[in-house]
Structure formats: structure tokens, C-alpha cells
Amino acid sequence: MKEIEPGDLVLAYSSMKIGHYGIATGRALSSPKPAEFGKIGMNWSDDGWYVSVKWFPIHPIERNIVGRVAEKIFREFESPFDINGAVKQRYLFKIDKVAADFVMGLARVTEKEFFQESLSMEPSFFVSEGQLDGLVEKQIVQNTEIEKTEKETIIQARRGQGKFRDNLALFENRCRITGVEDHRLLIASHIKPWRSSSNFERLDGNNGLLLTPTMDRLFDHRYLTFEGNGDVVLSERIASDVYERIGLDPDRKLNVGPFKKEQEKYLDFHRSIFLG
């Protein structure tokens, strides 16, 4: 899921048919299970993934049409079909170009048409993060079981303010990477994203770092993370010369010092969503 990039092809399968193709308009974002799921999937984890996709209907393609040639077209990655031609019970499969071209051919969508549609879309990239945060904030506001003052405190934490920032400042007093100590220039950034955290985690100072705006941008958008020993890890999705212009040398090991034990679980989560 984390490998999805804006512009990637996504095929939707349900009721034994492929009925839509889509174009990803953003990268995969960690996200809590939607409230509208209700009691559906009670055993599922509350933490999941969200990808913004623009969908296009196609004339439904029957499962059997694809399944009978599955062994030939699903070659590079794990096939979504078993040896009997039935679809495996999973949410997402990565397919190669051979399989994608075959299905899109059945849908009568040419490669040229797909790319024209893709290029005409303005990539949303990180717009979806704000949209997801907004949905979670709306759920909090509408939750009658949370007192008004507590709601305000939790929402302030989304913006790195209030009680969360105060709790964080008790033990983090500078930017871990640049060393800047002037708090007017530092952002209180959640390690585990605010939208994916419990209300306790949203206010827990251990779930945060003080960072300068550029470092916060890299960290918040998962282009930078930390190993347990304090080593900085940079994503290969950013060019080396860009890192150098903002004061980071991708060829030189940088260690920011040890983290508290209480911060480690949050750093584990951040590494799990890191865009390597």
C-alpha cells in the first residue's frame, strides 16, 4: 500500500466483477477506521490506510474472463487468483504492466487515454492529509461523550498547540536535527499522526518532537524518520541535492541522540509508515 504514487492505476473488484478503474491522486496515508463502518469489521485494527482515488466506471469484466488466464498474466507479483481461478480474500494486490494492460484492454481503455486522464488531474499529494484530519476533527466535535473543554484541547493538539505542546516542552527543548532552541521557530509535531492516535496519544508529549518548519515537513510527510538509536533515516524519494540545500547530507550519518523509552512505541509506528 505504501508504494502507491499519484497517477498509479487501481482496479476495483466486487461482486465477482471488475467494475471500475481508478487513478490514485495521493499517496497512502495512515488513517483510523471510518466511523460509518459501525460494527462492520469489529475484529479489524482501528489503524488502516487511506488512498485518494478518482474512479471511472467501465463495462463490468467477469471474474472468469480474467481468472482463466491468471497464470499467464499475473507473473511478477503474487496473483490475486488461486489455482482454481477464485479470487483470494485480500484487499489489495500489486499487479505488473502485463496484467494491467490485459484488464484495461478488456475495459477498452487505451494507454493513451489513461495517461491523458492522469495528466489532466492536479496531484493532491498531501491535501488528503488535511481532509482526513478534518473528518476526524468533525467526529470529535460531534461526539457527545466528550466534554467541550476536552474537545478543544484535543483539537488544539492537532495544530501542535495547547496542552500537547506544553507536555512535549517538558523534555524536548530544541529541534532534534538543527539544534535550534528558539521555541518561536519550532513546530510541535506528532510522531504518530494526530488522526491515527487515540485521544490520550494526541495529548501525550511522548508522541511528539520539536522541529524547525522544514524538518517538520520532511518528518510529517514521512520523508525522514529515526532509528531507535537516534540515527536519522532519509527517504530515497527526495533527491540528494535537495537534502543538501536544506542542510542534510544523505551520505553522512547523523545521530540526534537517544529517545525516551516512552517515545519508542510512537517511533515504531512512524517507521512503519515511512516512505523509504
mmCIF file of C-alpha atoms in Angstrom:
data_model
loop_
_atom_site.group_PDB
_atom_site.id
_atom_site.type_symbol
_atom_site.label_atom_id
_atom_site.label_comp_id
_atom_site.label_asym_id
_atom_site.label_seq_id
_atom_site.Cartn_x
_atom_site.Cartn_y
_atom_site.Cartn_z
ATOM 1 C CA MET A 1 0.000 0.000 0.000
ATOM 2 C CA LYS A 2 2.806 2.423 0.879
ATOM 3 C CA GLU A 3 4.237 2.096 -2.633
ATOM 4 C CA ILE A 4 1.222 3.734 -4.296
ATOM 5 C CA GLU A 5 2.072 7.005 -6.024
ATOM 6 C CA PRO A 6 -0.174 9.694 -7.551
ATOM 7 C CA GLY A 7 -1.076 8.624 -11.084
ATOM 8 C CA ASP A 8 -0.994 4.874 -10.395
ATOM 9 C CA LEU A 9 -3.719 2.641 -11.815
ATOM 10 C CA VAL A 10 -6.140 0.998 -9.360
ATOM 11 C CA LEU A 11 -8.717 -1.640 -10.332
ATOM 12 C CA ALA A 12 -11.837 -2.198 -8.221
ATOM 13 C CA TYR A 13 -13.234 -5.728 -7.859
ATOM 14 C CA SER A 14 -16.520 -6.637 -6.158
ATOM 15 C CA SER A 15 -19.465 -8.982 -6.713
ATOM 16 C CA MET A 16 -17.266 -11.190 -8.938
ATOM 17 C CA LYS A 17 -16.612 -8.351 -11.406
ATOM 18 C CA ILE A 18 -14.108 -5.596 -12.122
ATOM 19 C CA GLY A 19 -16.401 -2.609 -12.497
ATOM 20 C CA HIS A 20 -14.182 0.452 -12.162
ATOM 21 C CA TYR A 21 -10.669 1.628 -12.797
ATOM 22 C CA GLY A 22 -9.188 4.493 -10.860
ATOM 23 C CA ILE A 23 -6.230 6.849 -10.742
ATOM 24 C CA ALA A 24 -4.567 7.417 -7.388
ATOM 25 C CA THR A 25 -4.484 11.133 -6.608
ATOM 26 C CA GLY A 26 -2.344 10.844 -3.492
ATOM 27 C CA ARG A 27 -0.084 8.552 -1.514
ATOM 28 C CA ALA A 28 -1.232 6.081 1.128
ATOM 29 C CA LEU A 29 -1.930 7.780 4.456
ATOM 30 C CA SER A 30 -2.359 6.187 7.858
ATOM 31 C CA SER A 31 -5.956 6.642 8.893
ATOM 32 C CA PRO A 32 -8.363 5.389 11.570
ATOM 33 C CA LYS A 33 -11.226 3.114 10.572
ATOM 34 C CA PRO A 34 -14.130 5.273 9.269
ATOM 35 C CA ALA A 35 -16.912 5.839 11.785
ATOM 36 C CA GLU A 36 -19.519 4.897 9.156
ATOM 37 C CA PHE A 37 -18.211 1.314 9.260
ATOM 38 C CA GLY A 38 -20.128 0.964 12.516
ATOM 39 C CA LYS A 39 -19.950 -2.615 13.758
ATOM 40 C CA ILE A 40 -18.619 -3.925 10.451
ATOM 41 C CA GLY A 41 -15.158 -5.378 10.887
ATOM 42 C CA MET A 42 -15.191 -5.415 14.693
ATOM 43 C CA ASN A 43 -12.044 -7.568 14.631
ATOM 44 C CA TRP A 44 -10.171 -5.229 12.294
ATOM 45 C CA SER A 45 -7.469 -2.938 13.581
ATOM 46 C CA ASP A 46 -8.501 0.674 14.140
ATOM 47 C CA ASP A 47 -5.362 1.741 12.252
ATOM 48 C CA GLY A 48 -5.517 1.406 8.477
ATOM 49 C CA TRP A 49 -4.588 3.075 5.196
ATOM 50 C CA TYR A 50 -6.360 5.620 3.025
ATOM 51 C CA VAL A 51 -5.637 6.352 -0.626
ATOM 52 C CA SER A 52 -7.486 9.053 -2.548
ATOM 53 C CA VAL A 53 -8.632 7.657 -5.924
ATOM 54 C CA LYS A 54 -10.650 9.142 -8.791
ATOM 55 C CA TRP A 55 -12.854 6.365 -10.162
ATOM 56 C CA PHE A 56 -14.161 5.719 -13.673
ATOM 57 C CA PRO A 57 -16.886 3.130 -14.436
ATOM 58 C CA ILE A 58 -16.264 0.506 -17.103
ATOM 59 C CA HIS A 59 -18.399 -2.239 -18.577
ATOM 60 C CA PRO A 60 -18.103 -4.956 -15.866
ATOM 61 C CA ILE A 61 -15.438 -7.589 -16.554
ATOM 62 C CA GLU A 62 -16.426 -11.023 -15.270
ATOM 63 C CA ARG A 63 -14.021 -12.748 -12.884
ATOM 64 C CA ASN A 64 -13.836 -15.879 -15.011
ATOM 65 C CA ILE A 65 -12.553 -13.976 -18.052
ATOM 66 C CA VAL A 66 -9.500 -12.837 -16.101
ATOM 67 C CA GLY A 67 -9.193 -15.926 -13.935
ATOM 68 C CA ARG A 68 -8.785 -18.332 -16.834
ATOM 69 C CA VAL A 69 -5.586 -16.573 -17.940
ATOM 70 C CA ALA A 70 -4.366 -15.662 -14.445
ATOM 71 C CA GLU A 71 -1.332 -17.953 -14.590
ATOM 72 C CA LYS A 72 -0.080 -16.189 -17.717
ATOM 73 C CA ILE A 73 -0.686 -12.548 -16.819
ATOM 74 C CA PHE A 74 -0.035 -12.373 -13.050
ATOM 75 C CA ARG A 75 3.624 -13.267 -13.128
ATOM 76 C CA GLU A 76 5.798 -10.707 -11.374
ATOM 77 C CA PHE A 77 3.898 -10.352 -8.097
ATOM 78 C CA GLU A 78 1.519 -12.512 -6.047
ATOM 79 C CA SER A 79 -1.555 -13.383 -8.080
ATOM 80 C CA PRO A 80 -4.968 -12.282 -6.779
ATOM 81 C CA PHE A 81 -6.285 -15.611 -8.113
ATOM 82 C CA ASP A 82 -5.735 -19.074 -6.644
ATOM 83 C CA ILE A 83 -5.073 -22.196 -8.746
ATOM 84 C CA ASN A 84 -8.823 -22.737 -9.181
ATOM 85 C CA GLY A 85 -9.385 -19.262 -10.589
ATOM 86 C CA ALA A 86 -11.079 -17.922 -7.469
ATOM 87 C CA VAL A 87 -10.133 -14.504 -6.079
ATOM 88 C CA LYS A 88 -8.175 -14.587 -2.827
ATOM 89 C CA GLN A 89 -9.613 -12.792 0.198
ATOM 90 C CA ARG A 90 -7.380 -9.725 0.453
ATOM 91 C CA TYR A 91 -7.846 -6.015 -0.012
ATOM 92 C CA LEU A 92 -5.009 -5.112 -2.330
ATOM 93 C CA PHE A 93 -2.755 -6.863 -4.812
ATOM 94 C CA LYS A 94 0.113 -5.369 -6.761
ATOM 95 C CA ILE A 95 -0.009 -6.313 -10.452
ATOM 96 C CA ASP A 96 2.504 -5.762 -13.245
ATOM 97 C CA LYS A 97 2.020 -3.962 -16.548
ATOM 98 C CA VAL A 98 1.164 -7.155 -18.460
ATOM 99 C CA ALA A 99 -1.837 -7.811 -16.209
ATOM 100 C CA ALA A 100 -2.855 -4.155 -16.140
ATOM 101 C CA ASP A 101 -2.718 -3.875 -19.933
ATOM 102 C CA PHE A 102 -4.817 -7.038 -20.289
ATOM 103 C CA VAL A 103 -7.567 -5.811 -17.966
ATOM 104 C CA MET A 104 -7.566 -2.294 -19.407
ATOM 105 C CA GLY A 105 -7.755 -3.825 -22.873
ATOM 106 C CA LEU A 106 -10.885 -5.710 -21.850
ATOM 107 C CA ALA A 107 -12.230 -2.419 -20.498
ATOM 108 C CA ARG A 108 -11.421 -0.793 -23.862
ATOM 109 C CA VAL A 109 -9.343 1.912 -22.202
ATOM 110 C CA THR A 110 -6.161 2.608 -24.148
ATOM 111 C CA GLU A 111 -2.874 3.503 -22.504
ATOM 112 C CA LYS A 112 -3.026 6.905 -24.203
ATOM 113 C CA GLU A 113 -6.484 7.582 -22.785
ATOM 114 C CA PHE A 114 -5.342 6.588 -19.293
ATOM 115 C CA PHE A 115 -2.309 8.859 -19.336
ATOM 116 C CA GLN A 116 -4.270 11.784 -20.761
ATOM 117 C CA GLU A 117 -6.739 11.408 -17.906
ATOM 118 C CA SER A 118 -3.905 11.078 -15.408
ATOM 119 C CA LEU A 119 -2.070 14.162 -16.659
ATOM 120 C CA SER A 120 -5.242 16.239 -16.585
ATOM 121 C CA MET A 121 -5.609 15.701 -12.855
ATOM 122 C CA GLU A 122 -3.890 18.029 -10.429
ATOM 123 C CA PRO A 123 -1.979 15.786 -7.986
ATOM 124 C CA SER A 124 -3.350 16.300 -4.493
ATOM 125 C CA PHE A 125 -0.295 14.782 -2.782
ATOM 126 C CA PHE A 126 -0.733 15.880 0.826
ATOM 127 C CA VAL A 127 -4.111 17.603 0.505
ATOM 128 C CA SER A 128 -5.739 14.349 1.596
ATOM 129 C CA GLU A 129 -3.968 14.508 4.970
ATOM 130 C CA GLY A 130 -5.737 17.729 5.846
ATOM 131 C CA GLN A 131 -9.032 16.312 4.617
ATOM 132 C CA LEU A 132 -8.651 13.213 6.795
ATOM 133 C CA ASP A 133 -7.684 15.295 9.810
ATOM 134 C CA GLY A 134 -10.745 17.439 9.185
ATOM 135 C CA LEU A 135 -13.038 14.397 9.140
ATOM 136 C CA VAL A 136 -11.586 13.112 12.407
ATOM 137 C CA GLU A 137 -11.931 16.570 13.974
ATOM 138 C CA LYS A 138 -15.574 16.688 12.876
ATOM 139 C CA GLN A 139 -16.192 13.314 14.547
ATOM 140 C CA ILE A 140 -14.676 14.642 17.770
ATOM 141 C CA VAL A 141 -16.829 17.789 17.677
ATOM 142 C CA GLN A 142 -19.962 15.667 17.163
ATOM 143 C CA ASN A 143 -19.064 13.174 19.912
ATOM 144 C CA THR A 144 -21.496 13.838 22.765
ATOM 145 C CA GLU A 145 -19.447 11.706 25.168
ATOM 146 C CA ILE A 146 -16.533 14.160 25.193
ATOM 147 C CA GLU A 147 -16.797 17.371 27.198
ATOM 148 C CA LYS A 148 -16.435 20.686 25.367
ATOM 149 C CA THR A 149 -13.184 21.674 27.083
ATOM 150 C CA GLU A 150 -11.626 18.300 26.310
ATOM 151 C CA LYS A 151 -12.679 18.617 22.661
ATOM 152 C CA GLU A 152 -10.981 21.999 22.446
ATOM 153 C CA THR A 153 -7.794 20.586 23.986
ATOM 154 C CA ILE A 154 -7.714 17.647 21.554
ATOM 155 C CA ILE A 155 -8.345 19.906 18.537
ATOM 156 C CA GLN A 156 -5.631 22.323 19.667
ATOM 157 C CA ALA A 157 -3.238 19.360 19.708
ATOM 158 C CA ARG A 158 -3.902 18.797 16.003
ATOM 159 C CA ARG A 159 -2.251 22.146 15.365
ATOM 160 C CA GLY A 160 0.626 21.469 17.780
ATOM 161 C CA GLN A 161 -0.726 23.858 20.390
ATOM 162 C CA GLY A 162 -2.085 23.859 23.919
ATOM 163 C CA LYS A 163 -1.624 21.002 26.340
ATOM 164 C CA PHE A 164 0.168 18.785 23.807
ATOM 165 C CA ARG A 165 2.865 21.368 23.184
ATOM 166 C CA ASP A 166 3.206 22.052 26.912
ATOM 167 C CA ASN A 167 3.606 18.328 27.635
ATOM 168 C CA LEU A 168 6.190 17.987 24.864
ATOM 169 C CA ALA A 169 8.198 21.007 26.024
ATOM 170 C CA LEU A 170 8.750 19.376 29.409
ATOM 171 C CA PHE A 171 11.548 17.252 27.928
ATOM 172 C CA GLU A 172 12.113 18.345 24.291
ATOM 173 C CA ASN A 173 13.679 21.816 24.229
ATOM 174 C CA ARG A 174 15.195 22.105 20.754
ATOM 175 C CA CYS A 175 14.940 20.832 17.196
ATOM 176 C CA ARG A 176 16.419 17.358 17.204
ATOM 177 C CA ILE A 177 18.093 17.870 13.824
ATOM 178 C CA THR A 178 19.124 21.516 13.550
ATOM 179 C CA GLY A 179 19.626 22.272 17.243
ATOM 180 C CA VAL A 180 17.507 25.458 17.077
ATOM 181 C CA GLU A 181 16.281 26.291 20.604
ATOM 182 C CA ASP A 182 14.053 29.319 19.945
ATOM 183 C CA HIS A 183 10.560 27.885 20.519
ATOM 184 C CA ARG A 184 9.027 30.631 18.387
ATOM 185 C CA LEU A 185 10.633 28.901 15.389
ATOM 186 C CA LEU A 186 9.734 25.330 16.338
ATOM 187 C CA ILE A 187 6.692 23.220 15.474
ATOM 188 C CA ALA A 188 5.306 20.657 17.906
ATOM 189 C CA SER A 189 4.954 17.691 15.557
ATOM 190 C CA HIS A 190 3.176 14.436 16.381
ATOM 191 C CA ILE A 191 5.270 11.309 15.808
ATOM 192 C CA LYS A 192 2.223 9.096 15.338
ATOM 193 C CA PRO A 193 -0.136 11.211 13.212
ATOM 194 C CA TRP A 194 -2.853 13.036 15.147
ATOM 195 C CA ARG A 195 -5.624 11.463 13.082
ATOM 196 C CA SER A 196 -4.347 7.926 13.802
ATOM 197 C CA SER A 197 -3.856 8.495 17.533
ATOM 198 C CA SER A 198 -6.190 7.925 20.466
ATOM 199 C CA ASN A 199 -7.252 10.983 22.427
ATOM 200 C CA PHE A 200 -4.637 10.116 25.058
ATOM 201 C CA GLU A 201 -1.933 9.811 22.404
ATOM 202 C CA ARG A 202 -2.946 13.141 20.856
ATOM 203 C CA LEU A 203 -2.029 14.903 24.109
ATOM 204 C CA ASP A 204 0.882 12.705 25.150
ATOM 205 C CA GLY A 205 4.109 14.696 24.985
ATOM 206 C CA ASN A 206 5.997 11.468 24.294
ATOM 207 C CA ASN A 207 4.196 11.395 20.954
ATOM 208 C CA GLY A 208 5.980 14.471 19.703
ATOM 209 C CA LEU A 209 9.127 16.271 18.610
ATOM 210 C CA LEU A 210 10.025 19.942 18.322
ATOM 211 C CA LEU A 211 11.262 20.604 14.792
ATOM 212 C CA THR A 212 12.031 23.558 12.564
ATOM 213 C CA PRO A 213 9.441 24.001 9.771
ATOM 214 C CA THR A 214 11.462 22.304 7.004
ATOM 215 C CA MET A 215 12.386 19.340 9.204
ATOM 216 C CA ASP A 216 8.790 19.105 10.375
ATOM 217 C CA ARG A 217 7.673 18.986 6.738
ATOM 218 C CA LEU A 218 10.045 16.117 5.988
ATOM 219 C CA PHE A 219 9.090 14.245 9.151
ATOM 220 C CA ASP A 220 5.347 14.860 8.936
ATOM 221 C CA HIS A 221 5.225 13.753 5.304
ATOM 222 C CA ARG A 222 7.319 10.656 6.073
ATOM 223 C CA TYR A 223 10.457 11.521 4.123
ATOM 224 C CA LEU A 224 12.518 11.440 7.317
ATOM 225 C CA THR A 225 12.388 9.167 10.340
ATOM 226 C CA PHE A 226 14.585 7.984 13.206
ATOM 227 C CA GLU A 227 16.055 4.648 14.233
ATOM 228 C CA GLY A 228 15.780 3.639 17.868
ATOM 229 C CA ASN A 229 19.403 4.642 18.496
ATOM 230 C CA GLY A 230 18.798 8.167 17.185
ATOM 231 C CA ASP A 231 20.133 7.714 13.650
ATOM 232 C CA VAL A 232 18.343 9.873 11.068
ATOM 233 C CA VAL A 233 16.946 7.959 8.069
ATOM 234 C CA LEU A 234 16.213 9.856 4.852
ATOM 235 C CA SER A 235 13.845 8.727 2.116
ATOM 236 C CA GLU A 236 15.297 7.963 -1.300
ATOM 237 C CA ARG A 237 12.268 9.696 -2.840
ATOM 238 C CA ILE A 238 13.924 13.080 -2.283
ATOM 239 C CA ALA A 239 16.936 13.953 -4.474
ATOM 240 C CA SER A 240 20.326 14.222 -2.763
ATOM 241 C CA ASP A 241 20.877 17.797 -3.936
ATOM 242 C CA VAL A 242 17.575 18.836 -2.339
ATOM 243 C CA TYR A 243 18.677 17.404 1.002
ATOM 244 C CA GLU A 244 21.989 19.222 0.690
ATOM 245 C CA ARG A 245 20.275 22.558 0.069
ATOM 246 C CA ILE A 246 18.392 22.256 3.360
ATOM 247 C CA GLY A 247 21.473 21.261 5.299
ATOM 248 C CA LEU A 248 21.258 17.464 5.263
ATOM 249 C CA ASP A 249 23.956 15.215 3.825
ATOM 250 C CA PRO A 250 22.423 11.875 2.759
ATOM 251 C CA ASP A 251 25.918 10.319 2.627
ATOM 252 C CA ARG A 252 26.807 11.277 6.181
ATOM 253 C CA LYS A 253 25.359 9.513 9.222
ATOM 254 C CA LEU A 254 23.534 11.890 11.554
ATOM 255 C CA ASN A 255 22.586 10.872 15.080
ATOM 256 C CA VAL A 256 20.282 13.079 17.161
ATOM 257 C CA GLY A 257 20.777 11.277 20.456
ATOM 258 C CA PRO A 258 18.665 8.756 22.371
ATOM 259 C CA PHE A 259 14.916 8.924 22.761
ATOM 260 C CA LYS A 260 12.908 8.196 25.871
ATOM 261 C CA LYS A 261 11.551 4.694 26.255
ATOM 262 C CA GLU A 262 8.044 6.172 26.171
ATOM 263 C CA GLN A 263 8.741 7.650 22.723
ATOM 264 C CA GLU A 264 9.853 4.362 21.199
ATOM 265 C CA LYS A 265 6.376 2.945 20.500
ATOM 266 C CA TYR A 266 5.473 6.098 18.592
ATOM 267 C CA LEU A 267 8.720 5.982 16.612
ATOM 268 C CA ASP A 268 7.968 2.333 15.757
ATOM 269 C CA PHE A 269 4.682 3.473 14.238
ATOM 270 C CA HIS A 270 6.347 6.299 12.305
ATOM 271 C CA ARG A 271 8.912 3.905 10.824
ATOM 272 C CA SER A 272 6.049 1.657 9.697
ATOM 273 C CA ILE A 273 4.620 4.484 7.547
ATOM 274 C CA PHE A 274 7.979 5.920 6.439
ATOM 275 C CA LEU A 275 8.348 6.387 2.667
ATOM 276 C CA GLY A 276 11.729 4.707 2.184
#
